[in-house]
PDB file of C-alpha atoms in Angstrom:
ATOM      1  CA  MET A  25      53.371 -54.818 -59.448  1.00  0.00           C
ATOM      2  CA  THR A  26      53.159 -53.219 -56.022  1.00  0.00           C
ATOM      3  CA  VAL A  27      54.955 -49.964 -55.293  1.00  0.00           C
ATOM      4  CA  LEU A  28      57.890 -50.380 -52.929  1.00  0.00           C
ATOM      5  CA  PRO A  29      57.148 -49.423 -49.320  1.00  0.00           C
ATOM      6  CA  GLU A  30      57.607 -45.918 -47.957  1.00  0.00           C
ATOM      7  CA  ALA A  31      60.984 -45.590 -46.316  1.00  0.00           C
ATOM      8  CA  CYS A  32      62.688 -42.940 -44.229  1.00  0.00           C
ATOM      9  CA  GLY A  33      66.105 -44.322 -45.028  1.00  0.00           C
ATOM     10  CA  LEU A  34      67.858 -46.348 -47.686  1.00  0.00           C
ATOM     11  CA  LEU A  35      65.832 -49.049 -49.448  1.00  0.00           C
ATOM     12  CA  VAL A  36      67.605 -52.381 -49.859  1.00  0.00           C
ATOM     13  CA  VAL A  37      65.500 -54.613 -52.092  1.00  0.00           C
ATOM     14  CA  ARG A  38      66.025 -58.344 -52.441  1.00  0.00           C
ATOM     15  CA  THR A  39      65.354 -59.551 -55.988  1.00  0.00           C
ATOM     16  CA  GLY A  40      67.473 -62.712 -55.859  1.00  0.00           C
ATOM     17  CA  PHE A  41      66.018 -65.695 -54.069  1.00  0.00           C
ATOM     18  CA  SER A  42      68.602 -68.354 -54.895  1.00  0.00           C
ATOM     19  CA  GLY A  43      69.383 -69.256 -51.296  1.00  0.00           C
ATOM     20  CA  GLN A  44      68.445 -68.327 -47.764  1.00  0.00           C
ATOM     21  CA  ASP A  45      71.970 -68.867 -46.406  1.00  0.00           C
ATOM     22  CA  ALA A  46      73.414 -66.467 -48.972  1.00  0.00           C
ATOM     23  CA  TRP A  47      70.713 -63.915 -48.144  1.00  0.00           C
ATOM     24  CA  GLN A  48      71.493 -64.171 -44.428  1.00  0.00           C
ATOM     25  CA  ALA A  49      75.196 -63.678 -45.210  1.00  0.00           C
ATOM     26  CA  VAL A  50      74.423 -60.491 -47.171  1.00  0.00           C
ATOM     27  CA  ARG A  51      72.195 -59.225 -44.365  1.00  0.00           C
ATOM     28  CA  ALA A  52      74.970 -59.867 -41.844  1.00  0.00           C
ATOM     29  CA  ALA A  53      77.554 -58.228 -44.122  1.00  0.00           C
ATOM     30  CA  LEU A  54      75.470 -55.077 -44.375  1.00  0.00           C
ATOM     31  CA  GLY A  55      76.084 -54.701 -40.657  1.00  0.00           C
ATOM     32  CA  VAL A  56      79.870 -54.994 -40.825  1.00  0.00           C
ATOM     33  CA  THR A  57      81.549 -51.979 -39.287  1.00  0.00           C
ATOM     34  CA  ASP A  58      83.702 -50.006 -41.674  1.00  0.00           C
ATOM     35  CA  GLU A  59      86.875 -48.123 -40.696  1.00  0.00           C
ATOM     36  CA  GLU A  60      84.880 -45.095 -39.553  1.00  0.00           C
ATOM     37  CA  SER A  61      82.398 -47.122 -37.448  1.00  0.00           C
ATOM     38  CA  PHE A  62      79.288 -46.023 -39.327  1.00  0.00           C
ATOM     39  CA  VAL A  63      77.446 -49.274 -38.731  1.00  0.00           C
ATOM     40  CA  GLU A  64      75.007 -48.189 -35.993  1.00  0.00           C
ATOM     41  CA  GLU A  65      73.991 -45.006 -37.795  1.00  0.00           C
ATOM     42  CA  PHE A  66      73.743 -46.922 -41.052  1.00  0.00           C
ATOM     43  CA  GLN A  67      71.568 -49.738 -39.715  1.00  0.00           C
ATOM     44  CA  ASP A  68      69.052 -47.227 -38.396  1.00  0.00           C
ATOM     45  CA  GLU A  69      68.689 -45.757 -41.877  1.00  0.00           C
ATOM     46  CA  VAL A  70      68.112 -48.984 -43.825  1.00  0.00           C
ATOM     47  CA  GLU A  71      64.759 -50.456 -44.817  1.00  0.00           C
ATOM     48  CA  VAL A  72      65.102 -54.010 -46.141  1.00  0.00           C
ATOM     49  CA  VAL A  73      62.468 -55.353 -48.533  1.00  0.00           C
ATOM     50  CA  ASN A  74      62.467 -59.148 -48.572  1.00  0.00           C
ATOM     51  CA  ASP A  75      59.392 -60.002 -50.635  1.00  0.00           C
ATOM     52  CA  PRO A  76      59.286 -62.650 -53.383  1.00  0.00           C
ATOM     53  CA  ALA A  77      56.943 -60.337 -55.304  1.00  0.00           C
ATOM     54  CA  TYR A  78      60.097 -58.483 -56.403  1.00  0.00           C
ATOM     55  CA  ALA A  79      61.985 -61.627 -57.488  1.00  0.00           C
ATOM     56  CA  GLY A  80      63.939 -61.168 -60.696  1.00  0.00           C
ATOM     57  CA  LEU A  81      63.071 -57.504 -61.203  1.00  0.00           C
ATOM     58  CA  THR A  82      65.670 -55.329 -62.890  1.00  0.00           C
ATOM     59  CA  SER A  83      66.888 -52.007 -61.563  1.00  0.00           C
ATOM     60  CA  ASP A  84      64.804 -50.210 -64.216  1.00  0.00           C
ATOM     61  CA  GLN A  85      61.685 -52.048 -63.088  1.00  0.00           C
ATOM     62  CA  LEU A  86      62.407 -51.174 -59.470  1.00  0.00           C
ATOM     63  CA  LEU A  87      62.885 -47.501 -60.351  1.00  0.00           C
ATOM     64  CA  ALA A  88      59.324 -47.447 -61.625  1.00  0.00           C
ATOM     65  CA  LEU A  89      58.144 -48.847 -58.283  1.00  0.00           C
ATOM     66  CA  LEU A  90      59.807 -46.329 -55.974  1.00  0.00           C
ATOM     67  CA  PRO A  91      57.326 -44.666 -53.634  1.00  0.00           C
ATOM     68  CA  ARG A  92      56.413 -41.059 -54.257  1.00  0.00           C
ATOM     69  CA  GLY A  93      58.593 -38.821 -52.145  1.00  0.00           C
ATOM     70  CA  TYR A  94      61.490 -41.267 -51.777  1.00  0.00           C
ATOM     71  CA  THR A  95      64.391 -38.896 -51.235  1.00  0.00           C
ATOM     72  CA  ASN A  96      67.415 -41.137 -50.840  1.00  0.00           C
ATOM     73  CA  PRO A  97      70.012 -40.645 -53.607  1.00  0.00           C
ATOM     74  CA  ILE A  98      70.416 -44.400 -54.182  1.00  0.00           C
ATOM     75  CA  LEU A  99      68.560 -47.688 -54.212  1.00  0.00           C
ATOM     76  CA  VAL A 100      70.336 -50.934 -53.305  1.00  0.00           C
ATOM     77  CA  VAL A 101      69.458 -54.241 -54.954  1.00  0.00           C
ATOM     78  CA  VAL A 102      70.444 -57.665 -53.644  1.00  0.00           C
ATOM     79  CA  ASP A 103      70.122 -59.738 -56.787  1.00  0.00           C
ATOM     80  CA  SER A 104      71.246 -63.223 -57.790  1.00  0.00           C
ATOM     81  CA  ALA A 105      74.704 -61.936 -58.749  1.00  0.00           C
ATOM     82  CA  ALA A 106      75.200 -60.617 -55.214  1.00  0.00           C
ATOM     83  CA  LEU A 107      73.984 -63.841 -53.646  1.00  0.00           C
ATOM     84  CA  GLU A 108      76.136 -66.072 -55.854  1.00  0.00           C
ATOM     85  CA  SER A 109      79.447 -64.269 -55.245  1.00  0.00           C
ATOM     86  CA  ALA A 110      81.665 -64.757 -52.214  1.00  0.00           C
ATOM     87  CA  GLU A 111      82.120 -60.956 -52.040  1.00  0.00           C
ATOM     88  CA  MET A 112      78.337 -60.354 -52.122  1.00  0.00           C
ATOM     89  CA  PRO A 113      78.577 -57.202 -54.289  1.00  0.00           C
ATOM     90  CA  VAL A 114      75.181 -55.525 -54.100  1.00  0.00           C
ATOM     91  CA  LEU A 115      73.926 -53.322 -56.931  1.00  0.00           C
ATOM     92  CA  VAL A 116      73.762 -49.576 -56.257  1.00  0.00           C
ATOM     93  CA  VAL A 117      71.375 -47.565 -58.448  1.00  0.00           C
ATOM     94  CA  ASP A 118      71.713 -43.797 -58.881  1.00  0.00           C
ATOM     95  CA  LEU A 119      68.490 -41.843 -58.381  1.00  0.00           C
ATOM     96  CA  VAL A 120      69.834 -38.305 -58.771  1.00  0.00           C
ATOM     97  CA  GLU A 121      72.763 -37.566 -61.088  1.00  0.00           C
ATOM     98  CA  GLU A 122      72.414 -40.174 -63.845  1.00  0.00           C
ATOM     99  CA  ARG A 123      69.176 -41.872 -62.845  1.00  0.00           C
ATOM    100  CA  GLY A 124      69.507 -45.588 -63.400  1.00  0.00           C
ATOM    101  CA  ARG A 125      73.312 -45.742 -63.590  1.00  0.00           C
ATOM    102  CA  THR A 126      74.620 -48.665 -61.568  1.00  0.00           C
ATOM    103  CA  PHE A 127      77.718 -50.233 -60.102  1.00  0.00           C
ATOM    104  CA  ARG A 128      78.332 -52.957 -57.548  1.00  0.00           C
ATOM    105  CA  VAL A 129      79.792 -52.515 -54.097  1.00  0.00           C
ATOM    106  CA  ILE A 130      80.976 -54.874 -51.408  1.00  0.00           C
ATOM    107  CA  PRO A 131      78.700 -54.494 -48.353  1.00  0.00           C
ATOM    108  CA  ALA A 132      81.435 -53.085 -46.082  1.00  0.00           C
ATOM    109  CA  GLU A 133      81.739 -50.019 -48.353  1.00  0.00           C
ATOM    110  CA  LEU A 134      78.009 -49.311 -48.635  1.00  0.00           C
ATOM    111  CA  PRO A 135      77.728 -47.188 -45.453  1.00  0.00           C
ATOM    112  CA  SER A 136      80.426 -44.830 -46.695  1.00  0.00           C
ATOM    113  CA  ILE A 137      78.670 -44.420 -50.039  1.00  0.00           C
ATOM    114  CA  GLN A 138      75.275 -43.851 -48.439  1.00  0.00           C
ATOM    115  CA  ILE A 139      76.553 -41.296 -45.961  1.00  0.00           C
ATOM    116  CA  ASN A 140      78.699 -39.348 -48.439  1.00  0.00           C
ATOM    117  CA  LEU A 141      75.898 -39.159 -51.004  1.00  0.00           C
ATOM    118  CA  SER A 142      73.208 -38.255 -48.471  1.00  0.00           C
ATOM    119  CA  ILE A 143      75.195 -35.249 -47.212  1.00  0.00           C
ATOM    120  CA  ALA A 144      76.329 -34.300 -50.741  1.00  0.00           C
ATOM    121  CA  ASN A 145      79.961 -34.729 -49.735  1.00  0.00           C
ATOM    122  CA  MET A 146      80.633 -36.777 -52.872  1.00  0.00           C
ATOM    123  CA  ASP A 147      78.866 -37.587 -56.116  1.00  0.00           C
ATOM    124  CA  PHE A 148      77.676 -40.947 -57.428  1.00  0.00           C
ATOM    125  CA  PHE A 149      80.129 -40.884 -60.314  1.00  0.00           C
ATOM    126  CA  GLU A 150      83.077 -40.654 -57.926  1.00  0.00           C
ATOM    127  CA  PHE A 151      82.230 -44.088 -56.553  1.00  0.00           C
ATOM    128  CA  ALA A 152      81.050 -45.583 -59.852  1.00  0.00           C
ATOM    129  CA  ASP A 153      84.142 -44.402 -61.714  1.00  0.00           C
ATOM    130  CA  SER A 154      86.352 -45.826 -58.945  1.00  0.00           C
ATOM    131  CA  ALA A 155      84.984 -49.349 -59.283  1.00  0.00           C
ATOM    132  CA  ASP A 156      87.513 -52.000 -60.204  1.00  0.00           C
ATOM    133  CA  ALA A 157      87.672 -53.394 -63.758  1.00  0.00           C
ATOM    134  CA  ASP A 158      84.982 -55.952 -62.869  1.00  0.00           C
ATOM    135  CA  GLY A 159      82.555 -53.150 -61.931  1.00  0.00           C
ATOM    136  CA  VAL A 160      82.771 -53.653 -58.152  1.00  0.00           C
ATOM    137  CA  PHE A 161      83.691 -50.806 -55.809  1.00  0.00           C
ATOM    138  CA  ARG A 162      85.886 -52.136 -53.008  1.00  0.00           C
ATOM    139  CA  GLY A 163      87.031 -48.803 -51.633  1.00  0.00           C
ATOM    140  CA  PHE A 164      89.357 -46.097 -52.838  1.00  0.00           C
ATOM    141  CA  GLY A 165      92.869 -47.117 -53.728  1.00  0.00           C
ATOM    142  CA  THR A 166      92.152 -50.837 -54.024  1.00  0.00           C
ATOM    143  CA  SER A 167      92.723 -51.130 -57.782  1.00  0.00           C
TER     144      SER A 167
END
């Protein structure tokens, strides 16, 4: 398997290929502005990998394919579960604190997670432990 591409920002890897319309909806949702208007900053920091060579790979398999020197604290996976849900909860994978730990997040909350982790304002567990009972983080105070 090919190593994931070098990236200056956050890698978002598509592993689910169940439908192009669903994929386009996730892509559009990743650009939704959150309450703090992080969308423009966030879009500039995202590298999307849309290659069928990564179809069906697990988060553990993707961890082994990260490029040397990738410094972002998380990896984002758009898998079949994200594409088949109306909420499009993408998988967030920890690369620092508990490497490989995961939770899902609705796309509108991803910029906040990325920014807070990249400046060490918050820790991965704070978001993961705040996910709802179904394992999806929808923001603080939504449970």
